[in-house]
CSV table of C-alpha atoms in Angstrom, one decimal:
chain,number,residue,atom,x,y,z
P,1,MET,CA,-28.8,24.9,-18.9
P,2,PHE,CA,-25.4,26.7,-20.3
P,3,ARG,CA,-22.6,24.2,-22.2
P,4,ASN,CA,-19.9,26.2,-22.9
P,5,GLN,CA,-18.2,24.6,-26.1
P,6,TYR,CA,-14.2,24.4,-24.6
P,7,ASP,CA,-14.8,22.8,-21.8
P,8,THR,CA,-16.0,19.5,-23.6
P,9,ASP,CA,-12.3,17.9,-22.8
P,10,VAL,CA,-8.7,19.7,-20.2
P,11,THR,CA,-6.9,19.5,-23.1
P,12,THR,CA,-8.8,22.2,-25.5
P,13,TRP,CA,-7.5,25.8,-24.7
P,14,SER,CA,-10.5,28.4,-25.3
P,15,PRO,CA,-9.6,32.3,-26.9
P,16,ALA,CA,-8.4,34.0,-23.6
P,17,GLY,CA,-6.1,31.1,-22.8
P,18,ARG,CA,-8.5,28.4,-20.1
P,19,LEU,CA,-8.8,25.1,-19.2
P,20,PHE,CA,-11.7,24.9,-18.3
P,21,GLN,CA,-12.1,22.0,-16.5
P,22,VAL,CA,-9.2,22.4,-14.7
P,23,GLU,CA,-10.9,25.6,-13.2
P,24,TYR,CA,-14.5,23.8,-12.7
P,25,ALA,CA,-12.3,21.0,-10.5
P,26,MET,CA,-11.0,24.4,-8.3
P,27,GLU,CA,-14.3,25.7,-8.3
P,28,ALA,CA,-15.0,22.7,-6.6
P,29,VAL,CA,-12.4,23.5,-3.8
P,30,LYS,CA,-14.0,26.8,-2.7
P,31,GLN,CA,-17.5,24.8,-2.3
P,32,GLY,CA,-16.1,22.3,-0.2
P,33,SER,CA,-15.4,22.8,3.5
P,34,ALA,CA,-13.8,25.2,5.2
P,35,ALA,CA,-9.9,23.8,6.1
P,36,ILE,CA,-7.6,25.2,8.4
P,37,GLY,CA,-3.1,24.7,8.3
P,38,LEU,CA,-1.4,26.8,10.6
P,39,ARG,CA,2.3,26.0,11.2
P,40,SER,CA,5.2,28.0,14.3
P,41,LYS,CA,8.8,25.8,13.8
P,42,THR,CA,8.4,22.6,16.3
P,43,HIS,CA,4.3,22.3,15.1
P,44,VAL,CA,2.1,22.1,12.9
P,45,VAL,CA,-2.0,22.4,13.5
P,46,LEU,CA,-5.1,21.0,10.4
P,47,ALA,CA,-8.6,22.1,11.7
P,48,CYS,CA,-11.1,21.2,9.2
P,49,VAL,CA,-15.6,22.1,10.1
P,50,ASN,CA,-17.1,18.9,10.1
P,51,LYS,CA,-21.0,19.2,7.0
P,52,ALA,CA,-23.0,16.6,6.6
P,53,ASN,CA,-25.2,16.8,3.9
P,54,SER,CA,-28.3,16.0,6.1
P,55,GLU,CA,-28.8,16.0,10.0
P,56,LEU,CA,-29.7,11.3,9.5
P,57,SER,CA,-26.2,11.8,8.2
P,58,SER,CA,-23.1,11.6,9.7
P,59,HIS,CA,-19.8,13.5,8.2
P,60,GLN,CA,-17.6,11.9,5.6
P,61,LYS,CA,-13.4,12.2,7.0
P,62,LYS,CA,-11.5,15.8,6.6
P,63,ILE,CA,-8.3,15.0,8.2
P,64,PHE,CA,-6.5,11.3,7.4
P,65,LYS,CA,-3.1,10.5,9.1
P,66,VAL,CA,-0.2,9.6,6.0
P,67,ASP,CA,2.5,9.3,8.2
P,68,ASP,CA,3.8,10.0,12.0
P,69,HIS,CA,5.7,12.6,10.4
P,70,ILE,CA,3.0,14.3,7.8
P,71,GLY,CA,-1.0,14.8,7.5
P,72,VAL,CA,-3.3,16.3,5.4
P,73,ALA,CA,-6.7,18.0,5.0
P,74,ILE,CA,-8.8,18.4,2.3
P,75,SER,CA,-11.3,20.4,0.6
P,76,GLY,CA,-13.4,19.4,-2.0
P,77,LEU,CA,-13.9,15.8,-2.9
P,78,THR,CA,-14.4,13.6,-0.5
P,79,ALA,CA,-13.5,10.7,-2.7
P,80,ASP,CA,-10.3,12.3,-5.3
P,81,GLY,CA,-8.6,13.5,-1.5
P,82,ARG,CA,-9.0,9.7,0.0
P,83,VAL,CA,-7.8,7.9,-2.8
P,84,LEU,CA,-4.1,10.6,-3.7
P,85,SER,CA,-3.5,10.9,0.2
P,86,ARG,CA,-3.7,6.6,-0.1
P,87,TYR,CA,-1.0,7.4,-2.3
P,88,MET,CA,0.6,9.7,-0.5
P,89,ARG,CA,0.9,6.7,2.4
P,90,SER,CA,2.0,4.0,0.0
P,91,GLU,CA,4.7,7.0,-1.0
P,92,CYS,CA,6.3,7.3,2.0
P,93,ILE,CA,6.1,3.3,3.0
P,94,ASN,CA,7.9,2.5,0.2
P,95,TYR,CA,10.5,5.7,0.5
P,96,SER,CA,10.8,4.4,4.5
P,97,TYR,CA,11.7,0.3,3.3
P,98,THR,CA,14.4,1.8,0.8
P,99,TYR,CA,16.0,4.0,2.4
P,100,GLU,CA,14.7,3.5,5.5
P,101,SER,CA,14.5,7.3,6.7
P,102,PRO,CA,11.0,9.5,6.9
P,103,LEU,CA,10.6,11.2,3.4
P,104,PRO,CA,10.3,14.1,2.6
P,105,VAL,CA,8.1,17.2,3.1
P,106,GLY,CA,9.1,18.2,0.6
P,107,ARG,CA,9.7,15.8,-1.7
P,108,LEU,CA,6.0,14.4,-0.7
P,109,VAL,CA,3.9,17.1,-2.5
P,110,VAL,CA,6.4,17.7,-5.5
P,111,GLN,CA,5.1,13.9,-6.2
P,112,LEU,CA,1.4,15.0,-5.4
P,113,ALA,CA,1.2,17.7,-7.7
P,114,ASP,CA,3.5,16.8,-11.1
P,115,LYS,CA,0.0,13.5,-10.2
P,116,ALA,CA,-1.4,16.0,-10.0
P,117,GLN,CA,-0.8,18.2,-13.0
P,118,VAL,CA,-0.3,15.0,-15.9
P,119,CYS,CA,-4.5,14.6,-15.3
P,120,THR,CA,-4.3,18.1,-16.7
P,121,GLN,CA,-3.4,17.0,-20.2
P,122,ARG,CA,-4.5,13.2,-21.0
P,123,SER,CA,-7.9,14.2,-23.1
P,124,TRP,CA,-9.2,11.5,-21.4
P,125,LYS,CA,-8.2,12.2,-17.5
P,126,ARG,CA,-10.1,15.3,-15.7
P,127,PRO,CA,-8.0,17.2,-13.0
P,128,TYR,CA,-8.8,16.2,-8.7
P,129,GLY,CA,-10.7,17.9,-7.4
P,130,VAL,CA,-9.8,18.3,-4.0
P,131,GLY,CA,-7.0,20.8,-2.7
P,132,LEU,CA,-5.0,19.4,0.5
P,133,LEU,CA,-2.8,21.4,2.8
P,134,VAL,CA,-0.2,19.0,3.7
P,135,GLY,CA,1.7,19.4,7.2
P,136,GLY,CA,4.3,18.2,7.6
P,137,LEU,CA,8.3,18.0,10.1
P,138,ASP,CA,10.7,16.6,8.6
P,139,GLU,CA,15.1,17.8,9.4
P,140,SER,CA,14.3,21.4,8.0
P,141,GLY,CA,12.0,21.9,10.3
P,142,ALA,CA,7.6,22.3,9.8
P,143,HIS,CA,6.3,22.7,7.2
P,144,LEU,CA,3.1,23.6,6.2
P,145,TYR,CA,1.7,23.0,1.9
P,146,TYR,CA,-1.5,24.1,-0.5
P,147,ASN,CA,-2.0,22.1,-3.7
P,148,CYS,CA,-4.1,22.8,-6.5
P,149,PRO,CA,-6.1,20.7,-8.9
P,150,SER,CA,-3.7,22.5,-11.5
P,151,GLY,CA,-1.2,21.3,-10.1
P,152,ASN,CA,0.5,24.2,-8.1
P,153,TYR,CA,1.7,23.8,-5.3
P,154,PHE,CA,3.3,26.8,-2.2
P,155,GLU,CA,4.4,27.0,0.7
P,156,TYR,CA,2.3,29.1,3.8
P,157,GLN,CA,2.8,29.9,7.1
P,158,ALA,CA,-0.7,29.8,7.7
P,159,PHE,CA,-3.8,28.9,4.8
P,160,ALA,CA,-7.1,28.1,4.8
P,161,ILE,CA,-9.1,26.7,1.8
P,162,GLY,CA,-13.3,25.6,1.0
P,163,SER,CA,-16.2,27.5,1.5
P,164,ARG,CA,-15.6,30.7,4.0
P,165,SER,CA,-12.3,30.7,4.7
P,166,GLN,CA,-12.0,34.6,3.7
P,167,ALA,CA,-13.2,35.3,6.8
P,168,ALA,CA,-10.2,33.0,7.6
P,169,LYS,CA,-7.5,34.3,6.2
P,170,THR,CA,-8.5,37.8,7.3
P,171,TYR,CA,-7.7,36.8,10.7
P,172,LEU,CA,-4.7,34.3,9.6
P,173,GLU,CA,-3.7,37.8,8.4
P,174,ARG,CA,-3.8,39.6,10.8
P,175,ARG,CA,-2.1,36.4,13.0
P,176,PHE,CA,0.4,34.7,10.9
P,177,GLU,CA,3.1,36.5,12.4
P,178,ASN,CA,3.3,35.2,15.5
P,179,PHE,CA,2.8,32.2,15.0
P,180,LYS,CA,6.5,31.7,14.1
P,181,ASP,CA,7.7,31.2,17.9
P,182,SER,CA,3.6,30.5,18.5
P,183,SER,CA,3.0,27.4,21.4
P,184,ARG,CA,1.4,24.3,20.9
P,185,ASP,CA,-2.0,25.4,22.8
P,186,ASP,CA,-1.9,28.9,20.9
P,187,LEU,CA,-1.6,27.3,18.2
P,188,ILE,CA,-5.0,25.3,18.2
P,189,LYS,CA,-6.4,28.4,19.9
P,190,ASP,CA,-5.8,30.2,16.5
P,191,ALA,CA,-6.7,27.2,14.3
P,192,LEU,CA,-10.4,27.4,17.0
P,193,MET,CA,-10.2,31.1,16.2
P,194,ALA,CA,-9.8,30.3,12.5
P,195,THR,CA,-12.3,27.5,12.6
P,196,ARG,CA,-15.0,29.6,14.2
P,197,GLU,CA,-14.6,32.6,11.5
P,198,THR,CA,-16.1,30.6,8.4
P,199,LEU,CA,-19.2,29.3,10.6
P,200,GLN,CA,-21.7,31.7,10.1
P,201,GLY,CA,-24.2,31.6,12.8
P,202,GLU,CA,-22.9,28.4,14.0
P,203,LYS,CA,-21.9,27.6,17.4
P,204,LEU,CA,-18.5,26.2,17.5
P,205,THR,CA,-18.6,23.0,19.1
P,206,SER,CA,-16.4,19.9,18.7
P,207,SER,CA,-19.1,18.3,17.1
P,208,ILE,CA,-18.2,20.1,14.9
P,209,CYS,CA,-15.1,20.8,14.0
P,210,THR,CA,-11.6,18.1,13.7
P,211,ILE,CA,-8.1,19.1,15.4
P,212,SER,CA,-4.3,17.5,15.1
P,213,ILE,CA,-2.1,18.3,15.1
P,214,LEU,CA,2.1,17.2,14.8
P,215,GLY,CA,5.2,19.0,16.0
P,216,VAL,CA,8.6,17.7,17.4
P,217,GLY,CA,8.7,14.1,19.9
P,218,GLU,CA,4.3,14.4,19.0
P,219,PRO,CA,3.3,12.1,16.3
P,220,PHE,CA,0.9,13.1,14.0
P,221,HIS,CA,-2.9,12.6,15.7
P,222,ILE,CA,-6.3,14.0,15.9
P,223,LEU,CA,-7.5,15.9,18.9
P,224,ASP,CA,-10.1,13.6,20.8
P,225,ARG,CA,-13.4,15.4,21.3
P,226,GLU,CA,-13.0,15.2,25.0
P,227,THR,CA,-10.2,18.0,24.1
P,228,VAL,CA,-11.3,19.7,21.7
P,229,GLN,CA,-14.3,21.1,23.6
P,230,LYS,CA,-12.0,21.6,26.3
P,231,LEU,CA,-10.6,24.1,24.5
P,232,ILE,CA,-13.0,25.7,22.8
P,233,ASP,CA,-14.8,26.2,26.2
P,234,GLU,CA,-11.7,27.7,27.1
P,235,PHE,CA,-11.5,30.1,25.0
P,236,GLU,CA,-15.1,31.0,25.3
P,237,ILE,CA,-14.8,32.5,28.4
P,238,VAL,CA,-12.0,34.8,27.3
P,239,LYS,CA,-13.9,36.0,24.8
P,240,GLU,CA,-16.2,36.6,27.1
P,241,GLU,CA,-14.4,38.6,29.2
P,242,ASP,CA,-12.5,40.9,26.8
P,243,VAL,CA,-16.3,42.7,25.3
P,244,PRO,CA,-17.3,43.5,28.1
P,245,ALA,CA,-13.6,45.5,28.4
P,246,ALA,CA,-13.9,46.5,25.3
P,247,ASP,CA,-17.3,47.9,25.9
P,248,GLN,CA,-15.5,50.2,29.3
P,249,ASP,CA,-13.5,52.1,27.0
P,250,VAL,CA,-15.3,53.0,24.1
P,251,ALA,CA,-18.1,55.0,27.5
P,252,PRO,CA,-16.8,55.3,30.6
P,253,GLU,CA,-19.2,57.2,32.2
P,254,GLN,CA,-21.8,54.5,32.0
P,255,GLY,CA,-21.4,51.6,35.3
P,256,ASP,CA,-20.0,48.4,35.2
P,257,SER,CA,-23.8,47.2,35.8
P,258,ALA,CA,-25.4,48.6,32.6
P,259,ALA,CA,-21.6,47.7,30.2
P,260,PRO,CA,-23.4,43.5,29.0
P,261,GLU,CA,-26.4,46.5,27.4
P,262,SER,CA,-24.7,49.6,26.4
P,263,ALA,CA,-23.2,46.1,24.1
P,264,ALA,CA,-26.6,44.5,22.8
P,265,ALA,CA,-27.5,48.6,22.1
P,266,GLY,CA,-24.5,49.2,20.1
P,267,THR,CA,-24.8,45.2,17.8
P,268,ASP,CA,-28.7,46.7,17.3
P,269,GLN,CA,-27.2,50.3,15.9
P,270,GLY,CA,-25.6,48.7,13.7
P,271,SER,CA,-22.2,49.8,14.9
P,272,ALA,CA,-18.7,48.8,13.8
P,273,PRO,CA,-17.5,44.9,16.4
P,274,ASP,CA,-14.0,44.8,18.0
P,275,GLN,CA,-11.4,42.7,15.8
P,276,GLY,CA,-11.0,40.3,18.0
P,277,VAL,CA,-15.2,39.8,17.7
P,278,ALA,CA,-15.2,36.5,15.8
P,279,PRO,CA,-18.9,38.1,13.6
P,280,MET,CA,-20.7,34.9,15.5
P,281,ASP,CA,-20.3,36.9,19.1
P,282,ILE,CA,-22.2,40.1,18.1
């Protein structure tokens, strides 16, 4: 196995100015199951893909409640994510006990980033191999932050991390301008759509995804499977109605009865799909 002479501890810089152990931790985030976050003016939605190691095992929990106004979705090493979520929960409890008010989301994210950064400057520690999407609501409105293993943090309107997250990012980049004024249900549907983009050939069901939401007058909670499945079914019906309509616009000379057949033939010939249709529908 190839070993790099500059990755024996996290404080050793390579001649190119890189810290390899920090990059390894960021690679662990890329290899984890996908996590997605979206926010509007009043709500924040977090979604994740449930990936089990085998058919005989259950999946690991990827979304954690920190406080009534803060939740977190993780990608990467789940054990590190649990440790950091407990730290965040403890900070919220201590702040609430001391000041009798909820901890501002931005302040908690800065404390979390400082904790992660310390692990990049101590030779006897390793970076946390987990990325966190922190969603919260405070006096300044709804917020969505991404915390990186390097100690960096960024605020986003919408973001996705984990394996095959680029497809979800592409969808979010096309739609993010509408998220600010989106309703609660529209935000959940966009989260489901982005989650479906990360799946390769799998059908989106409530058993392979988890959705959580918080907003004004609505504390952070994870939606139950029945509710998620109803939303997925409603979403699938809309997409099935949209596909034949698009085909009729492309080939108006064909009859209504031949529209589904022409759609299937177009797929076999490698024609470009409609941007609104997820790859797994093709």
